[in-house]
Short mmCIF file of N, CA and C in Angstrom, two decimals:
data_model
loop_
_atom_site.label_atom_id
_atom_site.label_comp_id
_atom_site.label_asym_id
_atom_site.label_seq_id
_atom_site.Cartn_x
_atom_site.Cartn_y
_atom_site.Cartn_z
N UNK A 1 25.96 160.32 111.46
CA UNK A 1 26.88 160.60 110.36
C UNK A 1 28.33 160.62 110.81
N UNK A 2 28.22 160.74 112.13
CA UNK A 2 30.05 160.57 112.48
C UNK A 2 30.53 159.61 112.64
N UNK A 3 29.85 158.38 111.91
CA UNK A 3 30.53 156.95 112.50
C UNK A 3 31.35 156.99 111.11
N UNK A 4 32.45 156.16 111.80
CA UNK A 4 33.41 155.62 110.35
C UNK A 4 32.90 154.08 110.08
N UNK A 5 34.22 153.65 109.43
CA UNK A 5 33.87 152.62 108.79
C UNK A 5 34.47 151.73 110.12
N UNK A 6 34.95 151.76 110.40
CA UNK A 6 35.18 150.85 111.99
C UNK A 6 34.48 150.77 112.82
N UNK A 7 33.77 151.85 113.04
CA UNK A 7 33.09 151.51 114.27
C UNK A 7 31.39 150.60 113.75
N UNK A 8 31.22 150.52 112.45
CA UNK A 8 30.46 149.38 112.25
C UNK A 8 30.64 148.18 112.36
N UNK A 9 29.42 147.46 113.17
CA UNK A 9 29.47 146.31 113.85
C UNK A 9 28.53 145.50 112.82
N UNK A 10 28.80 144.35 112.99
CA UNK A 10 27.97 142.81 112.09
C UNK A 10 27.92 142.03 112.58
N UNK A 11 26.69 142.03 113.29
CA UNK A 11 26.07 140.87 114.23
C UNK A 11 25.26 139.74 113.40
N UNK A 12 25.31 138.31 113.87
CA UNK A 12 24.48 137.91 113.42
C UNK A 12 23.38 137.59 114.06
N UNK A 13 22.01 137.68 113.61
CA UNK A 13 20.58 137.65 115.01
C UNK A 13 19.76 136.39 113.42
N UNK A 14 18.45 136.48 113.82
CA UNK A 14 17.54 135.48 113.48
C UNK A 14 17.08 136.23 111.76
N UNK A 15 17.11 134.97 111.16
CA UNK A 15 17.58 135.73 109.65
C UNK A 15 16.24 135.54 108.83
N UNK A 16 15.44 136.65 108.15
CA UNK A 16 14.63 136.39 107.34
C UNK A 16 15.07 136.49 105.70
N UNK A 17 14.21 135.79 105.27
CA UNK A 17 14.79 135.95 104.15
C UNK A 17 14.82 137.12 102.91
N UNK A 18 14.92 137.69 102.23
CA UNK A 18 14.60 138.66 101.14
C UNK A 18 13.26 138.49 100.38
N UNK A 19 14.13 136.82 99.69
CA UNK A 19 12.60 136.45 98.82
C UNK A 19 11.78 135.88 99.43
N UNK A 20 10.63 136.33 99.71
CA UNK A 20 9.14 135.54 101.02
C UNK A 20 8.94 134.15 99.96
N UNK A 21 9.21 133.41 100.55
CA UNK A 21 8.87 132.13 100.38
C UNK A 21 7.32 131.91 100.23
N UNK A 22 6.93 131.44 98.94
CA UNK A 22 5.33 132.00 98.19
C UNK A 22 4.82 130.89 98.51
N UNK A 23 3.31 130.62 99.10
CA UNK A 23 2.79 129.35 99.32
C UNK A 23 1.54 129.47 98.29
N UNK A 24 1.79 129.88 97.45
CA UNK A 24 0.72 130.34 96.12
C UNK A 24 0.80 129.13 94.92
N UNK A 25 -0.03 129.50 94.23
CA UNK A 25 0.55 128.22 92.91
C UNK A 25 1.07 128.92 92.04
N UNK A 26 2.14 128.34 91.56
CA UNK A 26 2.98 128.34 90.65
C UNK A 26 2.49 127.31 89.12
N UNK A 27 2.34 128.83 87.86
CA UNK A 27 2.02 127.87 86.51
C UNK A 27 3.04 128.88 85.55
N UNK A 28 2.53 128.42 84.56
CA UNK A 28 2.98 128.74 83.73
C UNK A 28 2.63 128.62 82.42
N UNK A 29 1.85 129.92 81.55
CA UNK A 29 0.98 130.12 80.78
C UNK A 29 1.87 129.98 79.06
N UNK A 30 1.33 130.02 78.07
CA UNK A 30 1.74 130.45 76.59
C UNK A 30 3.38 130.16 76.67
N UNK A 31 3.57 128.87 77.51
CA UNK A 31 5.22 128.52 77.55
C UNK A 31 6.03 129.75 77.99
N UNK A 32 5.92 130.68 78.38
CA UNK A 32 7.14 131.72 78.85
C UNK A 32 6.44 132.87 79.71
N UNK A 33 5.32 132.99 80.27
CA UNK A 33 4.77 133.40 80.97
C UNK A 33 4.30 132.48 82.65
N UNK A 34 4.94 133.28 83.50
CA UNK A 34 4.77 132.89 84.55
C UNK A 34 4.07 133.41 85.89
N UNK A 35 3.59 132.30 86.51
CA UNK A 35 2.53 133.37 86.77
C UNK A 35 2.60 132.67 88.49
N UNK A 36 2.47 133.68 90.41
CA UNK A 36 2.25 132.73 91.07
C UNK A 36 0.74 133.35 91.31
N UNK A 37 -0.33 132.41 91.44
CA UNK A 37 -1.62 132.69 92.29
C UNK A 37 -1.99 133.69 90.04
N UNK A 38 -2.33 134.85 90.46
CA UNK A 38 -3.03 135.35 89.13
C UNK A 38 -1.83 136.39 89.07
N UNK A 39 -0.58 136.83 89.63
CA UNK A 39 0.12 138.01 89.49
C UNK A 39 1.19 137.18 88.88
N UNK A 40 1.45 137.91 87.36
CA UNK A 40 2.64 137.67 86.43
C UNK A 40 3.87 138.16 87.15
N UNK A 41 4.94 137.38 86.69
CA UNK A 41 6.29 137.29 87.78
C UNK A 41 7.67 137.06 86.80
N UNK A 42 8.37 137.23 86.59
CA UNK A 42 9.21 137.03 85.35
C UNK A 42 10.45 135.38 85.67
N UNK A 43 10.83 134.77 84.95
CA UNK A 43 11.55 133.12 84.96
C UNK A 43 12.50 133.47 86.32
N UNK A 44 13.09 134.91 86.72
CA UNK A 44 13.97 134.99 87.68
C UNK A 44 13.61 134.79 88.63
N UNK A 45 11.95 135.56 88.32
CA UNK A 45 11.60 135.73 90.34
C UNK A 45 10.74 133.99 90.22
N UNK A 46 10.56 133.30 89.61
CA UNK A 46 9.98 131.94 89.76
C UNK A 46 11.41 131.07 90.35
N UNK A 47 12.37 131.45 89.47
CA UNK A 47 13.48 130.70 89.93
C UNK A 47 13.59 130.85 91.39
N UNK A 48 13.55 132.35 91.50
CA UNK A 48 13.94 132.30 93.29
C UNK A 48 12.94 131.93 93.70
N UNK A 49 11.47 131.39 93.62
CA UNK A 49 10.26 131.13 94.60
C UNK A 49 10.89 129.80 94.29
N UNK A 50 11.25 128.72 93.54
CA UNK A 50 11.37 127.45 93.77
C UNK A 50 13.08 126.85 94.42
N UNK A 51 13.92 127.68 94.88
CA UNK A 51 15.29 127.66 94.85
C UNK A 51 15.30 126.63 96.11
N UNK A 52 14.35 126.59 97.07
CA UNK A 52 14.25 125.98 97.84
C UNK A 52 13.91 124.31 97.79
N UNK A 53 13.94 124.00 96.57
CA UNK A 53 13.22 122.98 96.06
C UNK A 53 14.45 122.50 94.68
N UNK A 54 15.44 121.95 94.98
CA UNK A 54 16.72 121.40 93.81
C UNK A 54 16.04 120.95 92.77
N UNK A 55 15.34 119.82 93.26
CA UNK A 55 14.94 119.30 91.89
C UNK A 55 13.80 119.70 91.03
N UNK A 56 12.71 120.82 91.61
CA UNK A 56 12.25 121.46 90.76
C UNK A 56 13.06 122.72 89.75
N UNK A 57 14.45 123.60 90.72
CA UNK A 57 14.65 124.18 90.19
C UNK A 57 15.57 123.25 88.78
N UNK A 58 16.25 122.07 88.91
CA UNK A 58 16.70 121.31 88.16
C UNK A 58 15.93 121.55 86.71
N UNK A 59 14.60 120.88 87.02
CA UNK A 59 13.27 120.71 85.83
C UNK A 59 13.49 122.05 85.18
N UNK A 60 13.38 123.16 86.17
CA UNK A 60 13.01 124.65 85.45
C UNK A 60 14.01 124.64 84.23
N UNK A 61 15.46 124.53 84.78
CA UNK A 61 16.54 125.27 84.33
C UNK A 61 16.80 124.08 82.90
N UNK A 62 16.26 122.79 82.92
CA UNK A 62 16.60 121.91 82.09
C UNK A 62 15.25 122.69 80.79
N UNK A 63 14.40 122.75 81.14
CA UNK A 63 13.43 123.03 80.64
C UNK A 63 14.00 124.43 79.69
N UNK A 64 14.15 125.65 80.27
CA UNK A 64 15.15 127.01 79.75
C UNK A 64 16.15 126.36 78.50
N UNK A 65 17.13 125.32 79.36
CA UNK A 65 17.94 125.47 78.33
C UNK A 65 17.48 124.80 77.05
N UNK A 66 16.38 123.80 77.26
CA UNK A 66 15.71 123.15 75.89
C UNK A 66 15.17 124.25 75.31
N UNK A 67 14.54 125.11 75.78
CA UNK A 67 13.83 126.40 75.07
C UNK A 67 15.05 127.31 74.25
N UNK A 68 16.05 127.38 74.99
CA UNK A 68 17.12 127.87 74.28
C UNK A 68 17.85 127.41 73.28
N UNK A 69 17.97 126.10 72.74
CA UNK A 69 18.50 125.55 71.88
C UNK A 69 17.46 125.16 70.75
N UNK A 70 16.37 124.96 71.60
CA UNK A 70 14.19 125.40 70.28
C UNK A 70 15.09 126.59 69.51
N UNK A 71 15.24 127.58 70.04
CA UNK A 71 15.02 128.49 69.39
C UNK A 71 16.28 128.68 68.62
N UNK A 72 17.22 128.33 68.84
CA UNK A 72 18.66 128.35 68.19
C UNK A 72 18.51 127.22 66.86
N UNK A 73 17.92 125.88 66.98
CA UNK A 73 17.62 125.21 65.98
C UNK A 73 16.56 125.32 65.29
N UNK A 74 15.67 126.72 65.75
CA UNK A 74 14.53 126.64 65.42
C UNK A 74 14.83 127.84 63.67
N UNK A 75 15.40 128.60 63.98
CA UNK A 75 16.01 129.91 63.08
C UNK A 75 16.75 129.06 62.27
N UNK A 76 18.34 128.42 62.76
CA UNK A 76 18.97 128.56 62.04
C UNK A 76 18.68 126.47 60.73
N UNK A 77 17.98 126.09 61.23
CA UNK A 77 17.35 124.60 60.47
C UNK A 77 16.44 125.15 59.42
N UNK A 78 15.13 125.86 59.54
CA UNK A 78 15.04 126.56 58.28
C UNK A 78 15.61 127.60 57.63
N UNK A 79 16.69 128.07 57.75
CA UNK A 79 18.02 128.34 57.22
C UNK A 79 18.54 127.65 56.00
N UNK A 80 18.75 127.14 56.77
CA UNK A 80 20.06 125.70 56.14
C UNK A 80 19.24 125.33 55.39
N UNK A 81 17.82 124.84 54.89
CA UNK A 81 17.00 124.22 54.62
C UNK A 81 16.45 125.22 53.15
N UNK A 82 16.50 126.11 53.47
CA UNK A 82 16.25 127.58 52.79
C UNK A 82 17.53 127.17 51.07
N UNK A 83 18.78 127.30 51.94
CA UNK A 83 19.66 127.38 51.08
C UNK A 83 20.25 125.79 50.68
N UNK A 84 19.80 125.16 51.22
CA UNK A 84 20.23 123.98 50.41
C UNK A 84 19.03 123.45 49.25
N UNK A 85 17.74 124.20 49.50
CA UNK A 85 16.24 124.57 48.06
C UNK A 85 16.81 124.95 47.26
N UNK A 86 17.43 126.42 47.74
CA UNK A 86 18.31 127.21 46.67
C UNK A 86 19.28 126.17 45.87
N UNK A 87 20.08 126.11 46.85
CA UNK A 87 21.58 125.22 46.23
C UNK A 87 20.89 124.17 45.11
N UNK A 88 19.76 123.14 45.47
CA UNK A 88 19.52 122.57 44.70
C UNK A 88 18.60 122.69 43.29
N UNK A 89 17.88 123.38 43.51
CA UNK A 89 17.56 123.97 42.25
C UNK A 89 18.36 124.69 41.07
N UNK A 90 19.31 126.04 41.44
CA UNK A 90 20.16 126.32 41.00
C UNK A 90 21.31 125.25 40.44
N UNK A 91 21.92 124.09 41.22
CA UNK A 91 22.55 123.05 40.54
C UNK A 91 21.60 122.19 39.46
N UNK A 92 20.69 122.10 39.84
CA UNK A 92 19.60 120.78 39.07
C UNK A 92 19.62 121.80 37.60
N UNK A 93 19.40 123.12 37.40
CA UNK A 93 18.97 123.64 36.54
C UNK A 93 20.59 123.68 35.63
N UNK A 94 21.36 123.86 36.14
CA UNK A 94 22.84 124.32 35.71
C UNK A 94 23.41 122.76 35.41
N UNK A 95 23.19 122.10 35.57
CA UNK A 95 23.54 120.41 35.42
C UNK A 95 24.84 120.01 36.33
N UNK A 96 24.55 121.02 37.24
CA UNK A 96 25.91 120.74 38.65
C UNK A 96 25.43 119.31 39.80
N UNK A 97 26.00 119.44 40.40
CA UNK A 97 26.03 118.34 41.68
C UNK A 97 25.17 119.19 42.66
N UNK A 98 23.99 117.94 43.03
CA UNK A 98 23.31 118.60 43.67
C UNK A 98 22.95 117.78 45.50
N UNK A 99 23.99 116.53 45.47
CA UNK A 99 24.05 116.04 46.20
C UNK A 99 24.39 116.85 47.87
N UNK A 100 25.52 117.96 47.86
CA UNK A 100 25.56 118.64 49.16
C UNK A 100 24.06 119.40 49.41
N UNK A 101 23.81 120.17 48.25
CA UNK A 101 22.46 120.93 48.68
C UNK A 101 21.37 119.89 49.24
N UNK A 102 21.65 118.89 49.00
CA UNK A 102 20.42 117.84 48.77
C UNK A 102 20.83 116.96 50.39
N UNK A 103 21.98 117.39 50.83
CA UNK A 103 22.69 117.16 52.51
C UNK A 103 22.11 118.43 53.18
N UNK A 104 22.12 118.89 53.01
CA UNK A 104 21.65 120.65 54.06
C UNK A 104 20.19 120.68 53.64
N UNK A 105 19.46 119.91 52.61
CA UNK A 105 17.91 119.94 53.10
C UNK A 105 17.65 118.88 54.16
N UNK A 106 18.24 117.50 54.07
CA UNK A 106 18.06 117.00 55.35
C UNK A 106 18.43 117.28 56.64
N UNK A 107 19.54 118.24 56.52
CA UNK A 107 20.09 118.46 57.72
C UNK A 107 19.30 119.84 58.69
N UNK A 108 18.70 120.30 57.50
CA UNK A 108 17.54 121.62 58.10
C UNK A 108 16.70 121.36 58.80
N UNK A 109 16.32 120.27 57.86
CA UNK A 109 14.80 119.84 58.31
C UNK A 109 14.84 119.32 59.32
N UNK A 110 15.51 118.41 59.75
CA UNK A 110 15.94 117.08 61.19
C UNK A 110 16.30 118.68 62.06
N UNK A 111 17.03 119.59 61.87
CA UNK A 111 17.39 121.02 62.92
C UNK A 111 15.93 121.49 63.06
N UNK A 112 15.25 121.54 62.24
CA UNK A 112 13.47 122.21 62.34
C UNK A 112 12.90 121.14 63.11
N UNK A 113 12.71 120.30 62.87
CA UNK A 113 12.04 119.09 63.53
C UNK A 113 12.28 118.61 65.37
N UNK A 114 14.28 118.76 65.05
CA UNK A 114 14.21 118.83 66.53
C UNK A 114 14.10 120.08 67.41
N UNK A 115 13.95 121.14 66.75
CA UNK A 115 13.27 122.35 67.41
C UNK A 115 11.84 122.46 68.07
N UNK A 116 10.93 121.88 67.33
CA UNK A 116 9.77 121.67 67.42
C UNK A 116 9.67 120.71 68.63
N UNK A 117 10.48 119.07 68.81
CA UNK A 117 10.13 118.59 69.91
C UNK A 117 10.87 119.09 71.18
N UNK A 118 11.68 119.71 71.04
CA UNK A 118 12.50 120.55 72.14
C UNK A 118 11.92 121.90 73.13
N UNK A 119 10.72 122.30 71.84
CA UNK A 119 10.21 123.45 72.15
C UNK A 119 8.83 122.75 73.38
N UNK A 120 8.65 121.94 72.43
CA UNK A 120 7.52 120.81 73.42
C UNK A 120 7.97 120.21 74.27
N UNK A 121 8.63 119.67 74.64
CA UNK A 121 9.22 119.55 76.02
C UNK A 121 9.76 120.53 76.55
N UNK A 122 10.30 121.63 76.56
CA UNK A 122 10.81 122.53 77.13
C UNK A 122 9.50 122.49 77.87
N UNK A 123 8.85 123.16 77.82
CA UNK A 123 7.28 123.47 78.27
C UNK A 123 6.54 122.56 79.25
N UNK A 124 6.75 120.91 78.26
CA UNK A 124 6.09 119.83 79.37
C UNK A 124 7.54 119.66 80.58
N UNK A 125 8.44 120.01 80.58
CA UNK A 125 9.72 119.96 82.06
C UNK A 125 9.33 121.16 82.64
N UNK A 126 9.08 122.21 82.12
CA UNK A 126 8.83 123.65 83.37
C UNK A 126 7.22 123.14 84.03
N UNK A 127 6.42 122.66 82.92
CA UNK A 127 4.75 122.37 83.82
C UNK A 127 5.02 121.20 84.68
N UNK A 128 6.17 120.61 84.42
CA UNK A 128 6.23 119.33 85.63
C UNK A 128 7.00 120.13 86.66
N UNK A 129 8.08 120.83 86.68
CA UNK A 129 8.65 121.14 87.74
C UNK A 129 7.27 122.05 88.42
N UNK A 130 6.70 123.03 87.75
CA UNK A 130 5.61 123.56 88.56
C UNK A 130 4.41 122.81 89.25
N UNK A 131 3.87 121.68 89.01
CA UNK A 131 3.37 120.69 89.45
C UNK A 131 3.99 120.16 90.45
N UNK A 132 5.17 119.53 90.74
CA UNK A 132 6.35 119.66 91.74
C UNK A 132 6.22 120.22 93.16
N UNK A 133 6.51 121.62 92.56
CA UNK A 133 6.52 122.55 93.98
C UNK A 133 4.71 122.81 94.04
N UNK A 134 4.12 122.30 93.56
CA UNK A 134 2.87 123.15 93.64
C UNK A 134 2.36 121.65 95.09
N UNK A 135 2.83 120.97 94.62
CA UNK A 135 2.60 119.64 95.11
C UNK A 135 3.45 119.46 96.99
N UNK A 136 4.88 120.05 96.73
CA UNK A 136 5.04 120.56 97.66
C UNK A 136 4.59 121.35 98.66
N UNK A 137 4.13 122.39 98.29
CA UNK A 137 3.86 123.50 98.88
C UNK A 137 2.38 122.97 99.16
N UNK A 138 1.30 122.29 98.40
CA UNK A 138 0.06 121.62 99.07
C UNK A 138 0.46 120.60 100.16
N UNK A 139 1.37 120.15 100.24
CA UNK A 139 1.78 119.10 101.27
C UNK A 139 2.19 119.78 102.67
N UNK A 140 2.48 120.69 102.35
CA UNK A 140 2.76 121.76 103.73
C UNK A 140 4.52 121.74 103.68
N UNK A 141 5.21 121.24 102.54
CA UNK A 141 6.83 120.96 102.83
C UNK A 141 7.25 122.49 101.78
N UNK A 142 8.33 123.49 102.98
CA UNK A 142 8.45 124.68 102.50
C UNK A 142 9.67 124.54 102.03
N UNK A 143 10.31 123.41 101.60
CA UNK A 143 11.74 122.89 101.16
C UNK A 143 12.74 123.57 102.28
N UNK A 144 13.73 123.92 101.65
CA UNK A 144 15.10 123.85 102.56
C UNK A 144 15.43 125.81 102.89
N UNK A 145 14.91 126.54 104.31
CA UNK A 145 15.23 127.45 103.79
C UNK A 145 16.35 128.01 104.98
N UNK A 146 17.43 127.21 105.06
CA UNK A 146 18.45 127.12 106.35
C UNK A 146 19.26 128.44 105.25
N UNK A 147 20.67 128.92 106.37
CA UNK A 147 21.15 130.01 106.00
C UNK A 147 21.99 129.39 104.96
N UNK A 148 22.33 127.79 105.00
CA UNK A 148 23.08 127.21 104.34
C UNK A 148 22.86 126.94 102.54
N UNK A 149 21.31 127.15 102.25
CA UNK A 149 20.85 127.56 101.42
C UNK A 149 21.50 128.28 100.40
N UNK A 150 20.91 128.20 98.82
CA UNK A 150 20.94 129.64 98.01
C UNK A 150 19.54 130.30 98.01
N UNK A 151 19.92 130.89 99.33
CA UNK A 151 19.10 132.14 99.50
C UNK A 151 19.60 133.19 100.08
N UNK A 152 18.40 134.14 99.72
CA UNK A 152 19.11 135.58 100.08
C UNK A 152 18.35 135.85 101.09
N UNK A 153 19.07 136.47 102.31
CA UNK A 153 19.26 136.64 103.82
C UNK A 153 19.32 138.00 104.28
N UNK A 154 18.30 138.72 105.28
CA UNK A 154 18.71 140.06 105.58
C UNK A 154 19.13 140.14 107.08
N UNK A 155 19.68 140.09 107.75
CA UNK A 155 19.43 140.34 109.32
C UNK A 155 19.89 141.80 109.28
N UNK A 156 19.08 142.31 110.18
CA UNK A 156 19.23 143.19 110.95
C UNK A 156 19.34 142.90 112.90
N UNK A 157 19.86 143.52 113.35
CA UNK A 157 20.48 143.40 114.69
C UNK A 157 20.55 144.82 115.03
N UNK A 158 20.47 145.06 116.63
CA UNK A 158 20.76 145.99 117.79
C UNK A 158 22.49 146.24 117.98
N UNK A 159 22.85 147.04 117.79
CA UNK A 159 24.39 147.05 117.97
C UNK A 159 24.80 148.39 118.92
N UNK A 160 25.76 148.52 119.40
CA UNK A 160 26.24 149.79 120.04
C UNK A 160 26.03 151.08 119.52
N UNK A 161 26.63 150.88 118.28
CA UNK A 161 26.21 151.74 117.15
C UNK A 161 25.18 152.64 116.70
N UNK A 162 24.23 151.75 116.93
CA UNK A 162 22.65 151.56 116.42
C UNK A 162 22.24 150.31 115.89
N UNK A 163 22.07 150.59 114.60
CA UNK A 163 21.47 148.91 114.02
C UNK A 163 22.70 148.57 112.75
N UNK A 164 22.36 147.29 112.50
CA UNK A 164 23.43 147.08 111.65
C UNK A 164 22.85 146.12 110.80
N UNK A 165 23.13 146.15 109.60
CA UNK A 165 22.58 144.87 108.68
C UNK A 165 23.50 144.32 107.89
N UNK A 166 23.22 142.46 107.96
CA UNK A 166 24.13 141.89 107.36
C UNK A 166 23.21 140.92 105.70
N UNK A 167 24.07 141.00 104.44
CA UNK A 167 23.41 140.42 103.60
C UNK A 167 23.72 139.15 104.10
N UNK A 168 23.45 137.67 103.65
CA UNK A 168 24.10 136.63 103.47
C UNK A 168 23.02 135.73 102.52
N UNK A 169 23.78 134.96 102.04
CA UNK A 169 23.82 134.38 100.49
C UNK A 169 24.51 133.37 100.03
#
């Protein structure tokens, strides 16, 4: 307890990593459930088991953001679709113009529609990137896990001090 902040030392020695590099299979169940070997794992900690691997994590993250825009066109297309029924009925009955309402039902529907194939591929890009590394990791190739990496790094080292630990990242 009497050391200050100076007299800590930061060595660098032989670096393991944080996240254990998983030689398990990697799937992925009901589109948003992930799973390595039979133990459920959440999209973060999959991200970090494949980080070692660019172009699977590529697939993952392309895959996410299609799931994210599913669901953004997925709400707001039957929406639009909702109120341009409305709009047009209400005009048809009133003897108004029913041509815009009769623009926002096509425009719902084509937003619903491309939700639906977005949501389906989202799904078939994460089962290919997991196929990927699964394919990897059967091949015996543990991708890239140098310090130069995005990975997370613990060393610990022997110092004058005592011990000392450095993150790197």
């Amino acid at each position: 307890f009497g050391q200050t902040a100076d007299s800590v030392q930061i060595s660098v020695s032989e670096q393991t990593p944080l996240i254990e590099q998983s030689t398990g299979e990697l799937t992925i169940k009901g589109n948003r459930r992930y799973y390595i070997d039979q133990t459920q794992i959440t999209r973060d900690e999959a991200l970090a088991i494949v980080a070692p691997y660019p172009d699977v994590v590529k697939l993952m993250k392309r895959g996410v953001t299609m799931k994210r825009v599913a669901i953004g066109f997925g709400i707001s297309g039957p929406l639009i679709t909702y109120v341009g029924f409305i709009g047009v009925i209400f005009s048809a009955l009133g003897g108004g113009q029913t041509t815009p309402y009769a623009v926002m039902l096509g425009v719902g529907g084509a937003m619903t529609y491309t939700a639906i194939g977005l949501a389906i591929g989202s799904g078939g890009s994460r089962r290919k990137a997991m196929r990927l590394y699964n394919g990897y990791i059967d091949s015996g190739d543990y991708g890239d896990l140098s310090p130069n990496h995005n990975t997370v790094y613990l060393s610990l080292a022997p110092t004058s001090g005592g011990l000392s630990l450095q993150l790197t990242f």
